[in-house]
XYZ file of C-alpha atoms in Angstrom:
435
model
C 123.384 134.828 116.155
C 123.186 131.537 114.262
C 126.422 131.001 112.363
C 128.031 128.038 110.665
C 131.410 126.697 111.758
C 133.339 124.591 109.294
C 136.531 122.680 109.886
C 137.220 122.673 106.182
C 136.930 126.441 105.736
C 138.450 129.489 107.412
C 136.192 131.267 109.841
C 134.341 134.321 108.691
C 136.239 137.164 110.328
C 133.213 139.433 110.471
C 131.031 136.713 111.983
C 128.371 137.698 109.498
C 127.160 135.869 106.404
C 128.745 137.250 103.284
C 126.491 138.009 100.306
C 126.458 135.326 97.658
C 127.078 136.234 94.049
C 124.041 136.516 91.826
C 125.213 133.541 89.747
C 125.312 131.378 92.871
C 121.790 132.370 93.820
C 120.547 131.179 90.445
C 121.965 127.683 91.016
C 118.956 126.265 92.823
C 119.510 122.735 91.528
C 120.699 121.086 94.741
C 123.100 118.203 94.112
C 122.316 115.139 96.217
C 125.850 113.861 95.576
C 127.665 117.039 96.614
C 129.546 115.035 99.265
C 131.167 112.934 96.532
C 134.268 114.967 95.765
C 135.338 113.073 92.644
C 131.888 113.370 91.083
C 131.869 117.112 91.632
C 135.351 117.572 90.155
C 134.717 115.359 87.145
C 132.958 117.067 84.247
C 133.256 114.665 81.306
C 133.050 115.927 77.764
C 129.615 114.958 76.533
C 129.577 113.473 73.072
C 125.899 114.244 72.560
C 124.855 116.951 75.052
C 121.620 117.572 73.159
C 120.569 113.973 73.803
C 121.283 114.299 77.515
C 119.381 117.592 77.624
C 116.403 116.034 75.852
C 116.479 113.103 78.244
C 116.625 115.401 81.270
C 113.638 117.418 80.047
C 111.602 114.284 79.362
C 112.434 112.868 82.790
C 111.524 116.152 84.509
C 108.213 116.235 82.644
C 107.304 112.988 84.430
C 107.872 114.243 87.989
C 104.369 115.708 88.420
C 101.771 114.000 86.145
C 101.261 111.055 88.520
C 100.272 113.616 91.169
C 98.260 116.157 89.162
C 96.448 113.661 86.900
C 94.511 112.145 89.799
C 92.984 115.401 91.035
C 90.427 116.023 88.213
C 89.430 112.330 88.285
C 89.266 111.953 92.070
C 85.497 112.297 92.302
C 84.928 109.754 89.525
C 87.467 107.311 90.969
C 85.958 107.640 94.455
C 82.462 107.105 93.108
C 83.442 104.043 91.081
C 85.410 102.354 93.853
C 83.222 103.549 96.728
C 85.955 105.544 98.483
C 85.056 107.800 101.390
C 86.487 111.331 101.515
C 88.954 110.140 104.153
C 90.128 107.321 101.860
C 90.398 109.805 99.000
C 92.452 111.998 101.308
C 94.738 109.050 102.021
C 95.047 108.502 98.274
C 96.267 112.072 97.797
C 98.497 111.789 100.881
C 100.423 108.611 100.053
C 102.427 109.910 97.055
C 103.461 113.056 98.938
C 104.415 111.013 102.012
C 106.571 108.791 99.811
C 108.349 111.845 98.396
C 109.725 112.436 101.872
C 110.255 108.845 102.962
C 112.118 107.690 99.851
C 114.105 110.833 98.991
C 116.989 109.914 101.371
C 117.478 106.644 99.462
C 118.483 108.475 96.288
C 122.160 109.192 97.119
C 122.614 105.672 98.517
C 121.235 104.084 95.356
C 123.338 106.394 93.186
C 126.553 105.407 94.966
C 125.710 101.731 94.577
C 124.463 101.636 90.992
C 125.220 105.052 89.457
C 122.743 107.903 89.128
C 121.977 107.231 85.454
C 121.076 103.574 86.037
C 118.925 104.488 89.018
C 116.996 107.096 87.022
C 116.351 104.570 84.235
C 115.179 101.853 86.604
C 112.997 104.193 88.638
C 111.348 105.574 85.483
C 110.204 102.034 84.694
C 109.007 101.614 88.290
C 107.076 104.882 87.905
C 105.420 103.600 84.739
C 104.552 100.343 86.513
C 103.114 102.253 89.468
C 100.877 104.333 87.205
C 99.580 101.197 85.465
C 99.055 99.428 88.786
C 97.197 102.457 90.167
C 94.750 102.597 87.311
C 94.131 98.920 86.523
C 93.848 96.772 89.644
C 91.007 98.120 91.732
C 91.300 99.661 95.156
C 94.393 97.709 96.235
C 96.197 98.595 93.020
C 95.092 102.208 93.406
C 96.850 102.642 96.735
C 99.838 100.398 95.976
C 100.438 102.135 92.657
C 100.237 105.536 94.360
C 102.975 104.446 96.758
C 105.208 103.277 93.910
C 104.611 106.464 91.936
C 105.363 108.720 94.902
C 108.496 106.771 95.835
C 109.738 106.931 92.240
C 109.216 110.680 91.994
C 110.939 111.162 95.344
C 114.092 109.345 94.208
C 114.331 110.878 90.725
C 113.534 114.344 92.039
C 116.590 114.215 94.291
C 119.015 112.816 91.693
C 118.090 114.795 88.598
C 119.318 118.247 89.768
C 122.725 116.783 90.620
C 123.067 115.264 87.159
C 122.190 118.625 85.627
C 124.774 120.496 87.694
C 127.486 117.908 87.032
C 127.085 117.704 83.267
C 126.100 121.349 82.614
C 128.222 123.127 85.253
C 128.455 126.418 83.354
C 124.738 126.631 82.614
C 123.321 125.836 86.064
C 121.304 129.051 86.223
C 119.764 128.487 82.804
C 119.109 124.844 83.584
C 117.253 125.894 86.726
C 114.730 127.616 84.482
C 114.535 124.653 82.116
C 114.026 122.238 85.016
C 111.313 124.404 86.586
C 109.601 124.846 83.235
C 109.525 121.089 82.641
C 108.040 120.441 86.092
C 105.293 123.027 85.586
C 104.547 121.873 82.051
C 104.242 118.225 83.094
C 101.906 119.085 85.960
C 99.773 121.369 83.793
C 99.496 118.870 80.936
C 98.311 116.092 83.230
C 95.851 118.321 85.099
C 94.287 119.648 81.926
C 94.372 116.589 79.664
C 93.410 113.659 81.907
C 89.642 114.214 81.811
C 89.547 114.797 78.018
C 91.657 111.674 77.586
C 89.280 109.600 79.694
C 86.342 110.910 77.697
C 88.138 110.071 74.468
C 88.649 106.530 75.732
C 84.907 105.974 76.167
C 84.750 107.739 79.554
C 87.284 105.323 81.074
C 89.148 106.857 84.013
C 91.331 103.728 83.979
C 92.751 104.621 80.563
C 92.775 108.338 81.324
C 95.020 107.826 84.357
C 96.986 104.937 82.866
C 97.940 107.021 79.828
C 100.604 108.801 81.893
C 102.689 105.636 81.958
C 103.413 106.289 78.276
C 105.498 109.483 78.810
C 107.474 107.655 81.521
C 108.337 104.833 79.115
C 109.243 107.347 76.386
C 111.525 109.163 78.820
C 113.167 105.852 79.743
C 113.848 105.112 76.069
C 115.510 108.493 75.514
C 117.419 108.157 78.798
C 118.817 104.724 77.902
C 121.909 106.100 76.052
C 123.097 107.722 79.310
C 123.418 104.358 81.054
C 126.901 102.914 80.885
C 128.662 106.186 80.126
C 131.467 107.239 82.450
C 130.169 110.202 84.441
C 132.632 110.229 87.335
C 133.688 107.957 90.174
C 132.344 108.153 93.718
C 134.421 109.036 96.743
C 132.598 110.234 99.867
C 134.667 113.215 100.944
C 132.610 115.306 103.385
C 130.441 114.787 106.421
C 128.084 117.489 107.698
C 127.173 117.371 111.384
C 124.713 119.341 113.494
C 121.796 120.039 111.174
C 119.236 118.259 113.345
C 120.256 120.405 116.314
C 120.109 123.687 114.440
C 116.945 125.851 114.859
C 117.479 127.630 111.536
C 117.658 124.311 109.674
C 114.329 123.311 111.210
C 112.781 126.642 110.241
C 113.859 126.080 106.627
C 112.455 122.541 106.813
C 109.138 123.687 108.286
C 108.750 126.356 105.630
C 109.477 123.805 102.909
C 106.982 121.351 104.395
C 104.146 123.790 105.075
C 104.266 125.529 101.696
C 104.452 122.091 100.066
C 101.402 121.016 102.060
C 99.339 123.794 100.464
C 100.774 122.921 97.052
C 99.777 119.267 97.305
C 96.353 120.178 98.650
C 95.918 122.122 95.415
C 97.257 119.228 93.322
C 95.070 116.715 95.113
C 91.855 118.560 95.929
C 91.375 121.826 94.024
C 89.477 120.227 91.101
C 87.186 118.379 93.541
C 86.510 121.646 95.375
C 85.686 123.389 92.103
C 83.476 120.510 90.953
C 81.627 120.891 94.245
C 81.116 124.547 93.341
C 79.497 123.650 90.007
C 82.302 123.226 87.475
C 82.564 120.184 85.251
C 85.613 117.909 85.720
C 87.072 119.221 82.459
C 86.683 122.840 83.546
C 88.131 122.114 86.987
C 91.143 120.379 85.447
C 91.768 123.321 83.135
C 91.669 125.769 86.063
C 94.288 123.715 87.895
C 96.332 123.467 84.701
C 96.194 127.228 84.163
C 97.177 127.952 87.758
C 100.188 125.644 87.481
C 101.335 127.279 84.225
C 101.219 130.688 85.940
C 103.590 129.329 88.588
C 106.351 129.372 86.006
C 106.528 133.183 85.950
C 106.770 133.677 89.703
C 109.011 130.653 90.271
C 111.609 132.247 88.011
C 111.127 135.820 89.258
C 110.732 135.342 93.020
C 114.296 134.162 93.839
C 115.809 137.076 91.921
C 113.528 139.627 93.592
C 113.980 138.065 97.038
C 117.746 138.510 96.908
C 117.541 142.241 96.202
C 116.878 143.079 99.857
C 118.777 142.413 103.063
C 116.862 139.170 103.690
C 113.910 137.140 102.381
C 111.294 137.704 105.086
C 109.203 140.277 103.205
C 109.223 138.155 100.037
C 108.073 135.105 102.004
C 105.160 136.999 103.530
C 104.112 138.420 100.147
C 104.082 135.113 98.252
C 102.312 133.318 101.098
C 99.612 136.029 101.263
C 99.141 135.707 97.478
C 98.765 131.950 97.918
C 96.224 132.281 100.721
C 94.321 134.943 98.787
C 94.076 132.639 95.779
C 92.992 129.672 97.900
C 90.306 131.606 99.754
C 89.108 133.104 96.466
C 88.781 129.682 94.844
C 86.926 128.434 97.918
C 84.591 131.324 98.765
C 84.547 134.055 96.087
C 81.878 134.227 93.342
C 82.592 131.641 90.690
C 82.564 134.271 87.931
C 85.951 135.548 89.081
C 87.500 132.112 89.469
C 90.211 132.495 86.855
C 91.513 135.625 88.538
C 91.850 133.796 91.841
C 93.498 130.835 90.097
C 96.083 133.184 88.569
C 96.702 134.771 91.973
C 97.134 131.289 93.458
C 99.617 130.314 90.764
C 101.684 133.461 91.280
C 101.815 132.794 95.009
C 102.633 129.107 94.860
C 105.309 129.457 92.200
C 107.006 131.968 94.483
C 106.672 129.919 97.662
C 108.283 126.846 96.085
C 111.193 128.648 94.461
C 111.824 130.632 97.652
C 111.983 127.373 99.599
C 114.782 126.235 97.255
C 116.431 129.643 97.511
C 116.486 129.468 101.310
C 118.364 126.155 101.181
C 121.083 127.805 99.091
C 121.226 131.048 101.060
C 121.305 129.433 104.492
C 124.189 127.121 103.472
C 127.825 128.205 103.254
C 128.811 125.586 100.665
C 127.407 122.883 98.403
C 128.005 120.105 100.936
C 125.855 121.838 103.546
C 123.241 122.671 100.894
C 122.981 119.016 99.824
C 122.449 117.869 103.409
C 120.033 120.685 104.238
C 118.108 119.890 101.052
C 117.860 116.229 102.088
C 116.592 117.239 105.531
C 114.103 119.754 104.132
C 112.733 117.271 101.622
C 112.716 114.232 103.897
C 111.029 115.821 106.897
C 109.284 118.542 104.890
C 107.413 116.301 102.463
C 106.459 113.951 105.285
C 104.878 116.933 107.031
C 103.346 118.134 103.758
C 101.494 114.851 103.286
C 99.323 115.584 106.323
C 97.618 118.486 104.541
C 95.803 116.514 101.820
C 94.821 113.879 104.381
C 93.368 116.538 106.696
C 91.292 117.921 103.809
C 89.751 114.481 103.244
C 88.981 114.041 106.948
C 87.375 117.488 107.287
C 85.326 116.975 104.131
C 84.168 113.596 105.436
C 83.134 115.090 108.778
C 81.397 118.183 107.431
C 80.077 116.920 104.096
C 81.226 120.111 102.380
C 84.206 122.299 101.562
C 83.611 125.514 103.519
C 85.504 124.381 106.608
C 88.698 123.982 104.584
C 89.396 127.665 105.054
C 90.572 126.845 108.586
C 93.088 124.330 107.220
C 94.365 126.834 104.666
C 94.681 129.547 107.289
C 96.468 127.424 109.899
C 98.975 125.984 107.413
C 99.557 129.390 105.812
C 100.099 131.105 109.168
C 102.528 128.355 110.188
C 104.440 128.809 106.927
C 104.699 132.568 107.498
C 106.003 132.087 111.053
C 108.560 129.495 109.915
C 109.487 131.685 106.954
C 110.123 134.712 109.141
C 112.755 132.637 110.930
C 114.153 130.953 107.818
C 114.265 134.230 105.887
C 116.811 135.861 108.194
C 120.259 136.501 106.711
C 122.083 133.779 108.669
C 123.861 130.482 108.071
C 122.992 127.163 109.625
C 125.340 126.211 112.450
C 126.998 122.964 111.377
C 130.390 121.326 111.083
C 131.464 120.335 107.565
C 134.386 117.916 107.760
C 136.476 116.191 105.103
C 136.703 112.471 105.816
């Protein structure tokens, strides 16, 4: 049996994981700075909480548009710049790869400069990356994608911790707000980018570059948070043994493989649908609708998954829904496309929220959860980036989309196998020490 041992906590006399309270299961906002004891114990009285809440929502809205805005325009961008399918696959891969590579930098930057300053600076870097991606040819396209992905990776790690620190009694509610903002931002960019480009005289440059504007707006509303005293930093805990723990790797693999399917959808679904006869506008709206549907299952799946003795059945169900939606979008008659897109959204909303749930459930305390989250995101998103790249390679080799079913099936089967291990009611076996 895989159990956690902690020097800072008494051993579990039953040698079995104890059920977590429902309120704890709702707190899926993993704090990257959970090892900083003073930050966790310091909850300053906010003079204008509504302004912080507005800033947090605006920042969260910007964590997906740089990814989902490219998908409906990918065919047009590739045609204009002469990109092969493999190069287009690399274009969809780079931002996801950077999510994993740059996520571990977030706590280090926060300790050096403060989380609020880092978020402000990275928002401006994100805006610059979006402009660079859309305005400076092929080199700018790839360089800007790297900057955008790196920016999202850093902010995405820091923002949940800020939420939990400054709204400690509303963490469950803020989980829903955070998820809603992510889905809304992704859906807006997927559905509006093509109409925007058409409005700007069919300019994909302006259509993609427009999404720098919300990033700048978010930075303006976030500016009042910089300079406020939000708590001092004192590294208090060290977690050892995660990289040697099989359960931690199963959680990481599940996170990475389900994310791989998600970013294939973000990067390639509109191109697949355009290949099946839809216009770019229609394809973008289908992606937008599927992402909006994710909101319902992302909120419901964690609650339902914790009703049983473990999460294995829930993982299998949401992954089968995801695969059913993907295969339907790829092979089923086009007349029923919206039904398959809804099925896909229900599945993928559940797979993502369950991945976050597993990090909480497999960790005995917040310190372990923060480190397991960093491992799952760092290694997981690096693994996830291979999916969109593989789609581009296969499309280049075959000249069509039909062979993608093999990619979907292999990744989905791998996610189910990893999930069956990660979904067991166990704790990761680590040492959590106060230093």
